[in-house]
Tab-separated table of C-alpha atoms in Angstrom:
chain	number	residue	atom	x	y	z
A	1	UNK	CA	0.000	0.000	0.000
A	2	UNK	CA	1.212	3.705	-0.681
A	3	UNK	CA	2.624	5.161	2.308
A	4	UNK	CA	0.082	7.715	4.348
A	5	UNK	CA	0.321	11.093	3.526
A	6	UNK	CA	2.758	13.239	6.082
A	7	UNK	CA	0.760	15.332	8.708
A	8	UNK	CA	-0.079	18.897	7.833
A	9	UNK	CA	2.740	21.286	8.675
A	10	UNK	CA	1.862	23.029	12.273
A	11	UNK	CA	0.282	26.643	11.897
A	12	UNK	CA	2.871	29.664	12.106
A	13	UNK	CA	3.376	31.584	15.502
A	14	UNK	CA	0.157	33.192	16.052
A	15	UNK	CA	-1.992	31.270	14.139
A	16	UNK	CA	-4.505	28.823	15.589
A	17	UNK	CA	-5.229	25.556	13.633
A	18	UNK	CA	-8.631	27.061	11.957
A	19	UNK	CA	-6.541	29.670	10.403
A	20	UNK	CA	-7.586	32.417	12.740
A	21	UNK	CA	-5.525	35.062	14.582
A	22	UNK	CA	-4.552	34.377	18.173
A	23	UNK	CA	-5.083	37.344	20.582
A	24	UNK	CA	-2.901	35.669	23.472
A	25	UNK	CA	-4.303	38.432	25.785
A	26	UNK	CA	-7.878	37.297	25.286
A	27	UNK	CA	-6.548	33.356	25.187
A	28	UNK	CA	-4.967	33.569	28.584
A	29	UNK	CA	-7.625	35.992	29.867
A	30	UNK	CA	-5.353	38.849	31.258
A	31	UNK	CA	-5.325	42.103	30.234
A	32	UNK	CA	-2.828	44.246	27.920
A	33	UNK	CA	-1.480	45.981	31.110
A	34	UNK	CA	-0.627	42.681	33.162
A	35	UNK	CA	2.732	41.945	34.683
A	36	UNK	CA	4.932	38.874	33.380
A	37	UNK	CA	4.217	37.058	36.515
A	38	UNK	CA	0.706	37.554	36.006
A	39	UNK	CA	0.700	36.494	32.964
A	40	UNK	CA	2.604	33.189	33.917
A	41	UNK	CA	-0.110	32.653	36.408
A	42	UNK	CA	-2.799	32.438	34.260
A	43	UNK	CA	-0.765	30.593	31.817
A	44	UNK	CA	-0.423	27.572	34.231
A	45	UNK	CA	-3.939	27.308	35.404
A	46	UNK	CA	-5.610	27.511	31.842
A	47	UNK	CA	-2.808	24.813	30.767
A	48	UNK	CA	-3.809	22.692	33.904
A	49	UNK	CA	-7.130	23.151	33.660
A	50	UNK	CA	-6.690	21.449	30.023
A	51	UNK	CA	-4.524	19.307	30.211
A	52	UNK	CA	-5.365	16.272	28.305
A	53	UNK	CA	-4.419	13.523	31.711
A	54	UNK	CA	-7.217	15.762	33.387
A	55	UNK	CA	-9.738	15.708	30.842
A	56	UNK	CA	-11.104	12.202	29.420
A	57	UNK	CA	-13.870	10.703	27.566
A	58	UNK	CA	-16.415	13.701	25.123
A	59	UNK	CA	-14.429	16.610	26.971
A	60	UNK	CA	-11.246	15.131	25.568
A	61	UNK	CA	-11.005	16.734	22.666
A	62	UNK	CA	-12.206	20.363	23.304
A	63	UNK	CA	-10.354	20.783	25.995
A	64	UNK	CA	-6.887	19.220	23.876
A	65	UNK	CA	-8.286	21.875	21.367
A	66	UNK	CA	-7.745	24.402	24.306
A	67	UNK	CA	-4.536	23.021	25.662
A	68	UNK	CA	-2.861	23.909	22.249
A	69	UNK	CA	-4.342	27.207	21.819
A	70	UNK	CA	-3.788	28.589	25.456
A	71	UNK	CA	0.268	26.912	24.866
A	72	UNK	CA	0.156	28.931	20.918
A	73	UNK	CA	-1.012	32.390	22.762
A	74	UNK	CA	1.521	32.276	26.097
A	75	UNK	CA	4.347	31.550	23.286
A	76	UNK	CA	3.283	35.070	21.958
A	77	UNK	CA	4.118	36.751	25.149
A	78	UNK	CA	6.426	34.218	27.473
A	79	UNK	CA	9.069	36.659	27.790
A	80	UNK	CA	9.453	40.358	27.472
A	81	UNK	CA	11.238	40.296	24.448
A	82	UNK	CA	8.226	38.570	22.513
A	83	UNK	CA	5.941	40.138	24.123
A	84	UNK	CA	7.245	44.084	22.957
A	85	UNK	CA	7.257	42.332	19.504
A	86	UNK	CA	3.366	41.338	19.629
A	87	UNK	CA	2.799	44.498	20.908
A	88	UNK	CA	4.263	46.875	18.521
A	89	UNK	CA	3.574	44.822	15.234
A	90	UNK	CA	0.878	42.123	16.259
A	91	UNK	CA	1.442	38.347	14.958
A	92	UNK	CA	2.822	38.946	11.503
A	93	UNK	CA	6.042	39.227	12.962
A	94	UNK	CA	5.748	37.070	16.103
A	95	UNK	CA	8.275	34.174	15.264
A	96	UNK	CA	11.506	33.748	13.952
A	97	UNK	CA	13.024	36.011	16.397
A	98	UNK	CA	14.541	35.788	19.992
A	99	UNK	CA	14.171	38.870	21.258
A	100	UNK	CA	13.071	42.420	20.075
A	101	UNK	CA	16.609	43.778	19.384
A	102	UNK	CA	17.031	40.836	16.681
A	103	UNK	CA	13.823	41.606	15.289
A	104	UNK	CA	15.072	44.954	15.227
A	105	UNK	CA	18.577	44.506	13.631
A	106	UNK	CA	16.850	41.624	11.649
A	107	UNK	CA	20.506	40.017	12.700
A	108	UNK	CA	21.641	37.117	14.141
A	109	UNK	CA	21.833	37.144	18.270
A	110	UNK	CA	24.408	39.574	19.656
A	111	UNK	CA	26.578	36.956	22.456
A	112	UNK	CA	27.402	40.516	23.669
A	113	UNK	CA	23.698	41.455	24.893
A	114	UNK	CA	22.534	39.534	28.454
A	115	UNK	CA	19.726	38.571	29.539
A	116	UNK	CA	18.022	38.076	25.322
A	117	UNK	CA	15.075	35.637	25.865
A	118	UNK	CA	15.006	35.464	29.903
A	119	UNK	CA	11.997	35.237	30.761
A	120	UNK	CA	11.823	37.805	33.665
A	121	UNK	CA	14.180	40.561	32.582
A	122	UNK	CA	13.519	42.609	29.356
A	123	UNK	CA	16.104	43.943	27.186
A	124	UNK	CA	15.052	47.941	27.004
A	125	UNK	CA	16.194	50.119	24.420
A	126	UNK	CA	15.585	53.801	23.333
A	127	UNK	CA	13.427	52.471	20.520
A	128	UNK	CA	11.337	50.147	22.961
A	129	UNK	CA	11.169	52.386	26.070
A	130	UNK	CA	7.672	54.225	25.721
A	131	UNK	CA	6.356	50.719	24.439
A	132	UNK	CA	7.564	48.869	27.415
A	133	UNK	CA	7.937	50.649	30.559
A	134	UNK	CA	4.412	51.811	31.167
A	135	UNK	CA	2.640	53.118	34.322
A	136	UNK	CA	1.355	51.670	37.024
A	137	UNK	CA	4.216	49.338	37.465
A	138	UNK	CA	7.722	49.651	38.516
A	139	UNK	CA	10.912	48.994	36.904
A	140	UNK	CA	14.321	47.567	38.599
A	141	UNK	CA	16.424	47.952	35.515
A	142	UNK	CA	20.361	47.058	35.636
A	143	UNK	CA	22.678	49.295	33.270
A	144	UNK	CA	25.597	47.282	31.865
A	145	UNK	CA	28.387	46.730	29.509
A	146	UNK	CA	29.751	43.887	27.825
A	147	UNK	CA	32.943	44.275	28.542
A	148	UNK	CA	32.391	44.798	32.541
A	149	UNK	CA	33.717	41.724	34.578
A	150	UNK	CA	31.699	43.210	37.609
A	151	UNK	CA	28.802	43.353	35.105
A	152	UNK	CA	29.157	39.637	33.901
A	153	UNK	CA	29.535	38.409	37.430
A	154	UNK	CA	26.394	40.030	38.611
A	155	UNK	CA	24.006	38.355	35.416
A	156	UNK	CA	23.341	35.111	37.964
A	157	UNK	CA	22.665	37.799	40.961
A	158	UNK	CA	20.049	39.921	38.975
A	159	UNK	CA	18.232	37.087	37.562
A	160	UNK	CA	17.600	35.599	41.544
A	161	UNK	CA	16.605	38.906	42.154
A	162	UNK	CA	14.008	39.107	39.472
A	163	UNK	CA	12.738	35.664	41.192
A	164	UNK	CA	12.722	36.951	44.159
A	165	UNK	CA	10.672	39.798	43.535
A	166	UNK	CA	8.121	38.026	41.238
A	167	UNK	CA	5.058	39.709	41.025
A	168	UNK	CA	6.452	43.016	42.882
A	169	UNK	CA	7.835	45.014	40.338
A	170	UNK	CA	9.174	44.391	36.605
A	171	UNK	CA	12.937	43.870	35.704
A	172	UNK	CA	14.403	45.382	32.788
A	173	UNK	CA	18.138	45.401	31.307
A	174	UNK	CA	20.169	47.709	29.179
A	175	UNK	CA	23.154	47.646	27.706
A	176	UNK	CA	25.043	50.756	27.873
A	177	UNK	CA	27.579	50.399	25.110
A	178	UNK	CA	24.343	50.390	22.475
A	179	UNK	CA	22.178	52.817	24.744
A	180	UNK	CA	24.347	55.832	25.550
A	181	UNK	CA	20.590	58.176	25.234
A	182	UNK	CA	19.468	56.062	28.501
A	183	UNK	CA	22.645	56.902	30.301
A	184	UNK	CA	22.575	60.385	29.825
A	185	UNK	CA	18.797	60.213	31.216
A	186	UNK	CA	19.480	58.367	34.325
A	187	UNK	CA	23.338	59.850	34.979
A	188	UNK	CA	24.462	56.819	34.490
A	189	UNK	CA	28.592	57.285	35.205
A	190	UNK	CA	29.780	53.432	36.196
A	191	UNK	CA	28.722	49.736	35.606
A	192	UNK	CA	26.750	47.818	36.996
A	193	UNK	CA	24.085	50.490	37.754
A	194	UNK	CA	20.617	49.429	39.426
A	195	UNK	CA	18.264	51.693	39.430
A	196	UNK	CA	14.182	51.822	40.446
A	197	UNK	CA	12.164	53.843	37.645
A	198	UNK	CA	8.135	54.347	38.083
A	199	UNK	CA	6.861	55.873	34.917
A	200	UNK	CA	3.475	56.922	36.766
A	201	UNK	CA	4.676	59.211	38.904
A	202	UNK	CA	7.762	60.191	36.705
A	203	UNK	CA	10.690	59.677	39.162
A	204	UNK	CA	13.901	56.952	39.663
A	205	UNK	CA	16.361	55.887	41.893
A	206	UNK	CA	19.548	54.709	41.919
A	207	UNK	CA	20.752	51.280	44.383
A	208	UNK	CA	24.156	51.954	45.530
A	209	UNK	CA	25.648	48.679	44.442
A	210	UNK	CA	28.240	46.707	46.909
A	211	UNK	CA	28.953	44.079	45.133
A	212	UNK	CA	27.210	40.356	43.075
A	213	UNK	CA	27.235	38.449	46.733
A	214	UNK	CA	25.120	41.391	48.041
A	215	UNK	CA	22.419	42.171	45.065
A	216	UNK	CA	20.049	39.502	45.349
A	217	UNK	CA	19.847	39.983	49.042
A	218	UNK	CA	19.962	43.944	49.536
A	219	UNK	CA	18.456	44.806	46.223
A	220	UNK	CA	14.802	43.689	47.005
A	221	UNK	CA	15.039	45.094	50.612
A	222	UNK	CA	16.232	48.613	49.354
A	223	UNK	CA	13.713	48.261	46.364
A	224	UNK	CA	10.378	47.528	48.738
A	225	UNK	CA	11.692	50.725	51.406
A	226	UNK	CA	11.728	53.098	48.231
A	227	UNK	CA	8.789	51.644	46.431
A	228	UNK	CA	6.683	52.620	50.070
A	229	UNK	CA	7.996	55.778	49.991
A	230	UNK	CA	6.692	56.200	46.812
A	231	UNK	CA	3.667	55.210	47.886
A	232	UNK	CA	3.566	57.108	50.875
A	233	UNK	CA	4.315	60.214	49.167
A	234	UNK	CA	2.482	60.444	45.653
A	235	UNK	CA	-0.402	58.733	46.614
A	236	UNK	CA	-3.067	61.261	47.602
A	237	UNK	CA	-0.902	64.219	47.223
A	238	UNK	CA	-2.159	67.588	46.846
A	239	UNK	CA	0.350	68.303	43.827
A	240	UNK	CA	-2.141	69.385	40.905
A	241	UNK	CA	-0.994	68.351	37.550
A	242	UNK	CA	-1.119	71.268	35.000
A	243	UNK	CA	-1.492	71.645	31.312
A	244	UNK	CA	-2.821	74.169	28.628
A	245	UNK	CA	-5.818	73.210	28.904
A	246	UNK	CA	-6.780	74.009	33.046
A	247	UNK	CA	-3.404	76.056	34.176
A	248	UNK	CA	-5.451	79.648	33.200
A	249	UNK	CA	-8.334	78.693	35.325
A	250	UNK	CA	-6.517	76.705	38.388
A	251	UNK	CA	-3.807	79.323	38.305
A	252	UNK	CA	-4.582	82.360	37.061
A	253	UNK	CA	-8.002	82.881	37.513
A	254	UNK	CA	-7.164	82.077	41.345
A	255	UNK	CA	-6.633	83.899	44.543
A	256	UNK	CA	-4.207	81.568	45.567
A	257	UNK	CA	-0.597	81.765	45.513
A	258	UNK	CA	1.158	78.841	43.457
A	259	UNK	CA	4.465	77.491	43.141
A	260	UNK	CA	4.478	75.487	39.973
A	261	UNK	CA	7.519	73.068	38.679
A	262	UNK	CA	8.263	73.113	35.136
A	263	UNK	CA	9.561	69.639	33.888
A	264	UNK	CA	10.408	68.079	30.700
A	265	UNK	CA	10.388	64.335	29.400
A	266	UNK	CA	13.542	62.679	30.161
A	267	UNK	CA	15.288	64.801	32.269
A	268	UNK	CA	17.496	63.458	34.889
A	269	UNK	CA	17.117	66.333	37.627
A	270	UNK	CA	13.692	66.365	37.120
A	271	UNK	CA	12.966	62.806	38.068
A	272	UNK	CA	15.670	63.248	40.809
A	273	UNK	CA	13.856	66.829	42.277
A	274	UNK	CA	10.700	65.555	41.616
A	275	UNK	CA	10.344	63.680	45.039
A	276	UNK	CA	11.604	66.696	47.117
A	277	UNK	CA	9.031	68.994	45.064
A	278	UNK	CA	6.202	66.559	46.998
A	279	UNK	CA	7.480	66.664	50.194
A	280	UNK	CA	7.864	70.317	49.667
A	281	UNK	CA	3.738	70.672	48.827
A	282	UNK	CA	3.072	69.119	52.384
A	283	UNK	CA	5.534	71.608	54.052
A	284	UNK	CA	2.870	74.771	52.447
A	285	UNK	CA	-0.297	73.100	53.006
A	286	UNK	CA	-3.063	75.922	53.785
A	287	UNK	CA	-0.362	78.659	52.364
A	288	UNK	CA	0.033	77.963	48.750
A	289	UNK	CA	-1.320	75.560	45.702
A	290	UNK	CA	1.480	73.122	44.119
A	291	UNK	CA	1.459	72.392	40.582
A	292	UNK	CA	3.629	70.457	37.899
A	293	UNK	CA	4.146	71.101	34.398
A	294	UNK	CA	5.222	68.800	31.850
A	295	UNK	CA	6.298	71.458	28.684
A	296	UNK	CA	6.727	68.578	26.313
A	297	UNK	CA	3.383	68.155	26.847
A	298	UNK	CA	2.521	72.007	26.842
A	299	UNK	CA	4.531	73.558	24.903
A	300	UNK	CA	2.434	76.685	24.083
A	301	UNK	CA	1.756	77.107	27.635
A	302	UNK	CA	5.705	76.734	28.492
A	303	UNK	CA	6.155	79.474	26.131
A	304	UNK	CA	3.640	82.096	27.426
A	305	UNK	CA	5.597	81.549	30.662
A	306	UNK	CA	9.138	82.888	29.209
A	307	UNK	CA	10.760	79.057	29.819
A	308	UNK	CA	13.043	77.868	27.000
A	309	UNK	CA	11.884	74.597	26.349
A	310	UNK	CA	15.290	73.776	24.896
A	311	UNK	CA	16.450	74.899	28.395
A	312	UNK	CA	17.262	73.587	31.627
A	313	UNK	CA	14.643	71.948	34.012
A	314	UNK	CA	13.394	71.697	36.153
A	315	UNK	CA	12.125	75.428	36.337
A	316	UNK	CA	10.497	76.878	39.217
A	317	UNK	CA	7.912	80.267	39.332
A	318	UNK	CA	5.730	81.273	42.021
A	319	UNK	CA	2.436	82.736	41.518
A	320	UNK	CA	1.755	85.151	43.902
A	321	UNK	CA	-1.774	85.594	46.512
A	322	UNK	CA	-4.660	87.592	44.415
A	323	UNK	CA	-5.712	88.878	41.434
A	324	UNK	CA	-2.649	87.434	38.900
A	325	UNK	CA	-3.383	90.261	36.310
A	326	UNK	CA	-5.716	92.807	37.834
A	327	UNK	CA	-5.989	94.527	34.738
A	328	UNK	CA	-7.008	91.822	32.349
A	329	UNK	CA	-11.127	92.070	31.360
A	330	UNK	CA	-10.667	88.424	31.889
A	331	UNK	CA	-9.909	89.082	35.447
A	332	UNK	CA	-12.538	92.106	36.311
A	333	UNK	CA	-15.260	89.514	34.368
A	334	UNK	CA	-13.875	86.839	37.486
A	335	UNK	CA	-13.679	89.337	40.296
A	336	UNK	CA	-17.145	90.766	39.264
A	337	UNK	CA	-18.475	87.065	39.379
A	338	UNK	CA	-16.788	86.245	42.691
A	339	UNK	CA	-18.545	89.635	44.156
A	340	UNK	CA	-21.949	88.641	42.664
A	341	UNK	CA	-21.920	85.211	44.229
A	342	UNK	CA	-20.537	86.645	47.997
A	343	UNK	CA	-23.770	89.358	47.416
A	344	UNK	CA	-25.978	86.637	46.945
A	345	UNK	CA	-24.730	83.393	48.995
A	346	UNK	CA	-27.545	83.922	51.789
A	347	UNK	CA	-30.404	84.355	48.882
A	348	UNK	CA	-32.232	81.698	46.950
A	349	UNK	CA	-32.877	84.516	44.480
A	350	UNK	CA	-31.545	87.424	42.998
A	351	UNK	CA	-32.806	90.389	40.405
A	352	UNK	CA	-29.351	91.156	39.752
A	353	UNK	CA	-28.226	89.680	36.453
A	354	UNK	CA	-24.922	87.649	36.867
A	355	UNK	CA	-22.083	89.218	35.038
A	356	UNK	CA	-20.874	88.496	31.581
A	357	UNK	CA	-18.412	84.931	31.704
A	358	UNK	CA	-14.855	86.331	31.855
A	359	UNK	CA	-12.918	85.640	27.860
A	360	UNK	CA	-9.131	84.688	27.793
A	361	UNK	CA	-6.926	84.788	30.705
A	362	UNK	CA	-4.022	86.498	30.290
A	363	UNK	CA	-1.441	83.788	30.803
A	364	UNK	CA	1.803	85.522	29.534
A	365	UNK	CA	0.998	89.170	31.667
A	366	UNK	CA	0.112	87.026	34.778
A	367	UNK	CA	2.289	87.841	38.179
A	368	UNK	CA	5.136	85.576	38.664
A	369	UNK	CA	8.344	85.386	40.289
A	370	UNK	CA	10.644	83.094	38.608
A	371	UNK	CA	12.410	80.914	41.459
A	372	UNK	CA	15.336	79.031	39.988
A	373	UNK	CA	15.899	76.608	37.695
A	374	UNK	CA	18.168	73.504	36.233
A	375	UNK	CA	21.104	72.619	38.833
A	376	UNK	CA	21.436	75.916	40.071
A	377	UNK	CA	20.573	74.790	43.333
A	378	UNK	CA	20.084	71.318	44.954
A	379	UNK	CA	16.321	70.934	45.486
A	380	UNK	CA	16.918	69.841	48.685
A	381	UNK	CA	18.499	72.856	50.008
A	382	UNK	CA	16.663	75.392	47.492
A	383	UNK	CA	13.009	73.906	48.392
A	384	UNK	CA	13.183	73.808	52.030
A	385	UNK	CA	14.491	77.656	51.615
A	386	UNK	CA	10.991	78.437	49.332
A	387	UNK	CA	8.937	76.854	51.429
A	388	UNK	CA	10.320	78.737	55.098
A	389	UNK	CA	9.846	82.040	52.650
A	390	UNK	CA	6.730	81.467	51.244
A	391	UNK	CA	5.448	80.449	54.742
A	392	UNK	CA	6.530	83.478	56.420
A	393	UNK	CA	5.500	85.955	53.787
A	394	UNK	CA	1.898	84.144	52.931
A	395	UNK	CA	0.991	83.643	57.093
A	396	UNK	CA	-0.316	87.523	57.109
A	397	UNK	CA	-3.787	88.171	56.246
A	398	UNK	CA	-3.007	90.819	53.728
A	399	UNK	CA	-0.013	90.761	51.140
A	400	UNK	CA	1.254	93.915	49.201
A	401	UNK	CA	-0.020	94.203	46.285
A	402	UNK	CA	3.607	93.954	44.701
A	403	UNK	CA	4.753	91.401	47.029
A	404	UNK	CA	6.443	88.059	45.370
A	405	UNK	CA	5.676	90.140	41.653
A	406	UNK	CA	8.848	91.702	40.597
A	407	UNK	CA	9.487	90.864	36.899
A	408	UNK	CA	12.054	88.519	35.852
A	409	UNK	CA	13.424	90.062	33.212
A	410	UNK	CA	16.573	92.312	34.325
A	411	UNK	CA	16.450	91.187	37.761
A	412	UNK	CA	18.778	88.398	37.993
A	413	UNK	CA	21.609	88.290	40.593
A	414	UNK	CA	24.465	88.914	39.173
A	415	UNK	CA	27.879	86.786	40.344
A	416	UNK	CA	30.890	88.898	41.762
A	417	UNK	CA	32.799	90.304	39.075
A	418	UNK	CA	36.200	88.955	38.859
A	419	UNK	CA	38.169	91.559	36.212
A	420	UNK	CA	37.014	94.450	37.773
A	421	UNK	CA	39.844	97.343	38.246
A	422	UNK	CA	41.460	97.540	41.273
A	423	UNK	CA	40.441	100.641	44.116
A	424	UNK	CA	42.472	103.558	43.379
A	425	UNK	CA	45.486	104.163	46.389
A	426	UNK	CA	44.258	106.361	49.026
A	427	UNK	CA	45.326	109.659	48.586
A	428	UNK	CA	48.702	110.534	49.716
């Protein structure tokens, strides 16, 4: 007799055996946000759950069906790697790669790159960042190079640690010889580097490594204290976040003085003031508003506000108590309003008309006091100062009109001069 025809050749990555699409997300039932380890969870109970010794007689084949379709969709996203590929360019692209930096330099794997295909760490890169550090979770990320014998002696240490804390935060990897952009954003100045990044509130920090014995052991201790501090201080803060859209009306249009920091995206002493800048909004509770500014995000605004956006940030102005520009219509429309509702607050009625809406604030004449900016200053010696001053001179009931409103412009300090002339002799 002829010999039976050979089986069918198995679908390609992504592709279930009825010729349809596999959304592993949907498969495994987790959600586009979840964390690796939550992703392995589900993984294992939908693969126990149909697991052909556990299911026999007319449930057999459904559930073998099932078995092969939930093992097709967790091959999508097992690791971090193939999961950044499914996520940028969906399952055309799924297989034949390792890891997204060979799908990337469509090359064969680097020996010079750790970590490709672990299953807990991610390779990050400038081109993957946005797509795979994402708020709310938390990053431990190691910086290393190839050539580093402290670096290559720690790869065993980082992967226990990314065991270890499973399920807590996310581990990431970069390799500083091909990523020089990501050291210049975290200061990175010596290998290994460990550092702690949440993109949700926009801030890092840096472990202070000791040595490979140490990592997996003080790593996740030092990691938990900063991730509740964290915690502790961004949750439920009072620190408003600004843009175009509701800085004229929470600012301007307010009788309350403001101190506002300016930031920008990726900017090293912005993540690193950022934390001080919250502790400094609980030192002026009742005295003045906090606000942040992200002017890659508002650009326009940034620019009504005098601050080079091609500058340095952080940058720091104070708003001061009152009316922020008297003189605007915009302003006499709000203080007419404000009078019309403190006339009527003890009437259900009134024949008075309510004034006309106020137009346009005027953003760019508003009262302001530029503070500092960039690394003029530590913020942890410049904000404690701001926040004494702005105590003292807020705690009266009335405040000059011109207090805290001098104009920038023309007003800096100026340093000692150095080539000045010398005295002339006393006379004789």
């Amino acid at each position: 007799p002829p010999p039976p025809p050979p089986p069918p050749p198995p679908p390609p990555p992504g592709i279930d055996a009825n010729g349809n699409v596999i959304d592993p997300y949907t498969v495994l039932q987790v959600s586009r946000d979840a964390t690796q380890g939550e992703i392995r969870k589900a993984y294992r109970a939908l693969s126990l759950k149909n697991h052909p010794d556990r299911n026999q007689g007319s449930q057999a084949a459904d559930a073998a069906a099932q078995f092969e379709l939930v093992n097709a969709a967790y091959e999508l996203i097992s690791s971090p790697d193939k999961r950044t590929i499914f996520d940028d360019f969906g399952t055309e692209h799924a297989g034949g790669f390792d890891s997204y930096w060979e799908f990337a330099q469509s090359k064969a794997k680097s020996t010079k790159d750790f970590y490709v295909g672990d299953s807990l760490i991610q390779r990050l890169t400038e081109a993957s960042w946005d797509q795979s550090v994402r708020a709310p979770h938390i990053y431990a990320i190691e910086f290393y190079a190839p050539w580093c014998r402290h670096c290559q002696t720690s790869t065993d240490a980082w992967r226990q640690t990314a065991d270890r804390m499973d399920g807590e935060v996310e581990f990431g990897a970069v390799n500083g010889v091909s990523e020089r952009g990501l050291l210049s954003r975290f200061g990175i100045s010596a290998y290994p580097s460990f550092v702690l990044v949440s993109p949700e509130y926009g801030v890092h920090a840096t472990y202070k490594w000791k040595g490979a014995q140490e990592l997996a052991n003080d790593y996740p201790v030092w990691a938990r204290q900063v991730k509740h501090e964290w915690d502790t201080l961004f949750r439920g803060t009072r620190v408003v976040q600004l843009h175009d859209d509701n800085f004229g009306t929470s600012v301007v249009a307010s009788e309350s003085a403001w101190v506002v920091m300016f930031t920008t995206k990726r900017c090293r002493h912005c993540d690193e003031s950022k934390p001080n800048f919250y502790r400094f909004s609980a030192d002026v509770v009742g005295v003045s508003e906090v606000g942040v500014v992200d002017c890659s995000r508002s650009q326009h605004l940034c620019g009504l506000l005098g601050i080079n956006t091609m500058g340095e940030f952080p940058h720091y102005i104070m708003f001061p108590h009152g009316p922020k520009n008297p003189d605007a219509p915009a302003a006499q429309a709000a203080g007419q309003q404000r009078q019309h509702n403190d006339d009527n607050k003890d009437t259900d009625d009134s024949d008075s008309p309510p004034p006309e809406p106020p137009g346009p604030l005027d953003i760019q004449n508003a009262k302001k006091e530029h503070l500092f900016k960039g690394a003029e200053l530590p913020s942890h010696i410049a904000l404690p100062m701001i926040a004494k001053v702005v105590r003292m001179a807020l705690s009266f009931t009335e405040v000059p009109e011109d207090g805290l409103s001098v104009p920038y412009e023309g007003n800096d300090y100026k340093p000692d001069a150095e080539d000045e002339p010398p005295p002339p002799p006393p006379p004789p």
